[in-house]
Amino acid sequence: MMSVGLARKAAAFGAGAVLAAMVGGLAASPAQAATTATSAKATTAAAATATAKSKVSVSTPKASPKDYQGACPVKVNFSAKIKVPVKGKTELAYRWLHGDGSKGKVQVVKLKGNGYKTITAKQSITFKGNVKGWEAIQVLAPKKATSKKGYFAVSCVDLNGVPNDKDVRVAARAWASPDSYAGPCTPGDKIGFTGLIKVNQPSWVRYRWVLNGEVVDYGKVKVWNSRKVGFGFAPKHSQRGWAQLEILGPDRTSSNRAYYKVWCKDYEPAPAAKVSATDLVTATNHDNCKVGAHANIRSTGAARVQYTWAVNGTSVAKGEVTFGRHGGAENVTLPEQALDGAAKNGGKITLSVYGPNNNDSITQDYAACQAKVSVSVSSVSVAGQRNDMCQDTRGPGVDFKATLSATGATTVEYYWLINGKKDGVGNLTRTFNAAGSMDVTWGIGGTHGASVTSGSIELVVVSPNAVSSGATQFNATCPAPAPAAESTKSAEA
């Protein structure tokens, strides 16, 4: 939709017919003539007094057409009648009031005579897009008066009666925060209103806030997809009411009514509220080198408390919390902040709070950002073969070795897989005091009833990261038995 103010053309007006009165008299004697003249003067004076006390009246403006649907641009004509008390030379001054909050140029009409005169004020406005609005007349002289609002609507459609998708469309929604309040009505915003403006394409949007029927705020913002706007007010007495966000252009629409209620009641004087910051906890995220924090803000009574987060003396976030009569505690959080430069080596986080009667702050160190330690593992190799088991009708025992490498101090948790099954009671650990490598070994017994021990072996690391050596095949065979010693030849006979 488009605004009335942008589409407005020069308004035209026309004067109505002027009423005239003719007075006739009969011939009379001089005495009678004098008596008649005196009576006429008294009557004229009374009429003038009555006229001076009379009021200006203005009819509700009429639009033609009132509800238009069709091709655009379209001209809409407006007219209203103004009835004016006239005494001698009188100047009528009036202007048009438009639904977008703007006002037309003051028009002046010179009138003569006595009694009432009626003129017809006219204007024409050409609209190029969809619009819903109203027009009114405001009389400035000889007496002030304002007409009721005359509403109209324009809906632009193409030849097939389908709305033009290229037009900007705006939607609005509003809510109160809080929507109810009970307590002392002291200076300071108690009720806040937030409006959400959505558009179907990036546009500059003109809007205004209406509180209980009265315009209280104007604005113009660039909206790409959606954007919030708002205002607040401090009620001075108990009341119920509503606020509404009106969109003036490029589309014309209104949000829902956001209702609120206020109960102003006095309490016995209470001790001045004191605020404090406590329980600050910092947390360093080593994965992406960021730091965050959370803490409690406390108040002993009703208070509006502003707070600021600072990292190494630099303010990074602000906020506000409100406490009721009995005070309480509110947990606030510092979103994770990226660390760079010297800040990666550790530092301080400070929460400062500002109440109506005092301020407070709390500071806590945060840990240095440490690079994440990772572990790698080599392939498993056969380190030795134990043939003593071959004497017990078993295959040889086999010993294995692998190398763990760490990029920093850490504890490595791992286990061995023999032929795909976990070997041993539980996981094993090795501790690195610094970056480096170390060998780890494992051994298995020979296979019963066989001369060969074979299969696959794998080393699996569980922590600090998951990694595997991959499966290594092995095959160990008992050595062939030594040939028996030749028996001593018997002595020749």
XYZ file of C-alpha atoms in Angstrom, residues 234-410:
177
model
C 4.934 5.664 32.634
C 1.294 5.561 33.805
C 0.387 8.039 36.554
C -2.838 6.378 37.660
C -4.574 3.002 37.562
C -5.880 2.226 34.098
C -6.518 -0.322 31.391
C -5.774 0.314 27.766
C -4.124 -0.756 24.553
C -1.480 0.202 22.062
C -1.428 -0.489 18.348
C 1.300 -0.286 15.716
C 0.007 1.376 12.546
C 1.930 1.028 9.271
C 1.647 4.189 7.169
C 3.656 3.168 4.127
C 4.516 1.726 1.682
C 1.662 -0.580 2.658
C -1.041 0.478 5.075
C -2.052 -1.898 7.830
C -2.274 -2.194 11.603
C -1.171 -4.706 14.197
C -3.358 -6.326 16.790
C -4.168 -4.286 19.894
C -1.702 -4.993 22.700
C -3.711 -4.683 25.930
C -2.312 -3.732 29.340
C -3.547 -2.947 32.844
C -1.987 -0.906 35.646
C -2.899 -0.826 39.318
C -1.249 2.071 41.077
C -1.042 1.404 44.803
C 1.185 2.829 47.467
C 3.173 0.729 49.856
C 4.543 1.542 53.225
C 7.999 3.022 52.849
C 10.494 0.182 52.553
C 14.249 0.280 53.019
C 16.111 1.409 49.934
C 16.844 -1.562 47.694
C 20.471 -2.657 47.534
C 21.845 -4.563 44.561
C 24.818 -6.908 44.332
C 26.624 -9.198 41.880
C 27.516 -12.712 43.117
C 28.439 -16.246 42.079
C 30.453 -15.374 38.976
C 31.629 -18.464 37.100
C 33.794 -18.369 33.964
C 34.234 -21.121 31.373
C 36.913 -21.333 28.675
C 35.973 -23.294 25.560
C 39.271 -24.790 24.385
C 37.791 -26.199 21.189
C 37.225 -22.778 19.582
C 39.128 -20.548 22.032
C 36.151 -18.650 23.452
C 35.164 -17.630 26.965
C 31.738 -17.252 28.585
C 30.377 -16.678 32.071
C 27.275 -16.557 34.232
C 26.463 -14.898 37.555
C 23.622 -13.822 39.827
C 22.288 -10.286 40.245
C 20.536 -9.812 43.585
C 18.319 -7.047 44.972
C 16.823 -6.568 48.420
C 13.747 -4.804 47.033
C 12.054 -3.263 44.009
C 14.669 -2.048 41.564
C 15.530 -1.686 37.920
C 19.116 -2.868 37.560
C 21.376 -2.319 34.582
C 24.457 -4.471 34.161
C 27.587 -4.607 32.000
C 29.924 -7.495 31.153
C 33.595 -6.692 30.563
C 36.435 -8.927 29.368
C 39.878 -7.675 30.364
C 38.456 -4.211 31.014
C 36.555 -3.881 27.715
C 32.754 -3.752 27.787
C 31.304 -6.507 25.590
C 27.615 -6.840 26.597
C 24.888 -4.965 28.496
C 21.447 -5.749 29.861
C 18.755 -4.898 32.379
C 16.657 -6.800 34.914
C 13.707 -5.627 37.003
C 12.859 -6.787 40.535
C 9.527 -6.551 42.332
C 8.878 -5.305 45.831
C 10.446 -8.323 47.518
C 13.600 -8.336 45.377
C 15.273 -11.644 44.591
C 18.001 -13.029 42.350
C 18.322 -13.193 38.582
C 20.897 -15.318 36.749
C 22.507 -13.550 33.791
C 24.787 -15.044 31.151
C 27.651 -13.683 29.090
C 27.512 -15.306 25.630
C 30.799 -16.842 24.519
C 33.343 -14.245 23.380
C 36.144 -15.076 20.930
C 39.656 -14.668 22.345
C 42.648 -13.447 20.390
C 46.130 -12.144 21.038
C 47.188 -11.921 24.675
C 43.601 -12.681 25.795
C 44.190 -16.325 24.824
C 46.676 -16.569 27.693
C 43.992 -15.963 30.329
C 42.448 -12.850 31.852
C 39.545 -11.465 33.857
C 35.796 -11.172 33.410
C 33.895 -8.493 35.355
C 30.154 -8.085 35.936
C 29.151 -4.558 37.036
C 25.609 -3.800 38.263
C 23.971 -0.370 38.675
C 20.915 -0.008 40.910
C 18.814 2.981 41.993
C 20.691 3.319 45.284
C 24.070 1.630 44.838
C 26.434 -0.107 42.406
C 28.445 -3.313 42.708
C 30.820 -5.481 40.682
C 32.477 -8.881 40.780
C 35.577 -10.130 38.897
C 36.795 -13.658 38.182
C 39.791 -15.029 36.275
C 39.299 -17.220 33.236
C 41.642 -19.988 32.128
C 44.040 -19.663 29.215
C 42.840 -21.080 25.937
C 44.725 -24.353 25.395
C 45.088 -26.027 22.050
C 43.262 -29.332 21.931
C 45.639 -32.312 22.448
C 45.386 -35.124 19.919
C 46.871 -38.617 19.871
C 47.966 -40.811 16.951
C 49.063 -44.445 16.888
C 51.389 -46.409 14.609
C 50.665 -49.803 13.088
C 51.147 -52.778 15.383
C 54.242 -54.909 14.753
C 55.344 -58.318 16.089
C 58.012 -57.741 18.733
C 58.869 -61.361 19.551
C 57.866 -65.025 19.660
C 57.869 -67.292 22.726
C 58.481 -70.918 21.709
C 58.515 -72.389 25.211
C 54.795 -72.935 24.891
C 55.410 -75.305 21.999
C 56.541 -77.912 24.517
C 53.018 -77.923 26.015
C 51.330 -78.841 22.743
C 50.468 -75.182 22.068
C 51.384 -72.697 19.409
C 54.054 -70.142 20.233
C 53.271 -67.049 22.320
C 53.477 -63.718 20.393
C 54.495 -60.253 21.650
C 53.407 -56.994 19.919
C 54.462 -53.359 19.950
C 52.921 -50.054 18.805
C 53.853 -46.388 19.265
C 51.512 -43.706 20.725
C 52.238 -40.032 19.890
C 50.597 -36.985 21.643
C 50.698 -33.283 20.750
C 50.709 -32.237 24.401
C 50.260 -33.314 28.002
C 47.402 -35.776 28.287
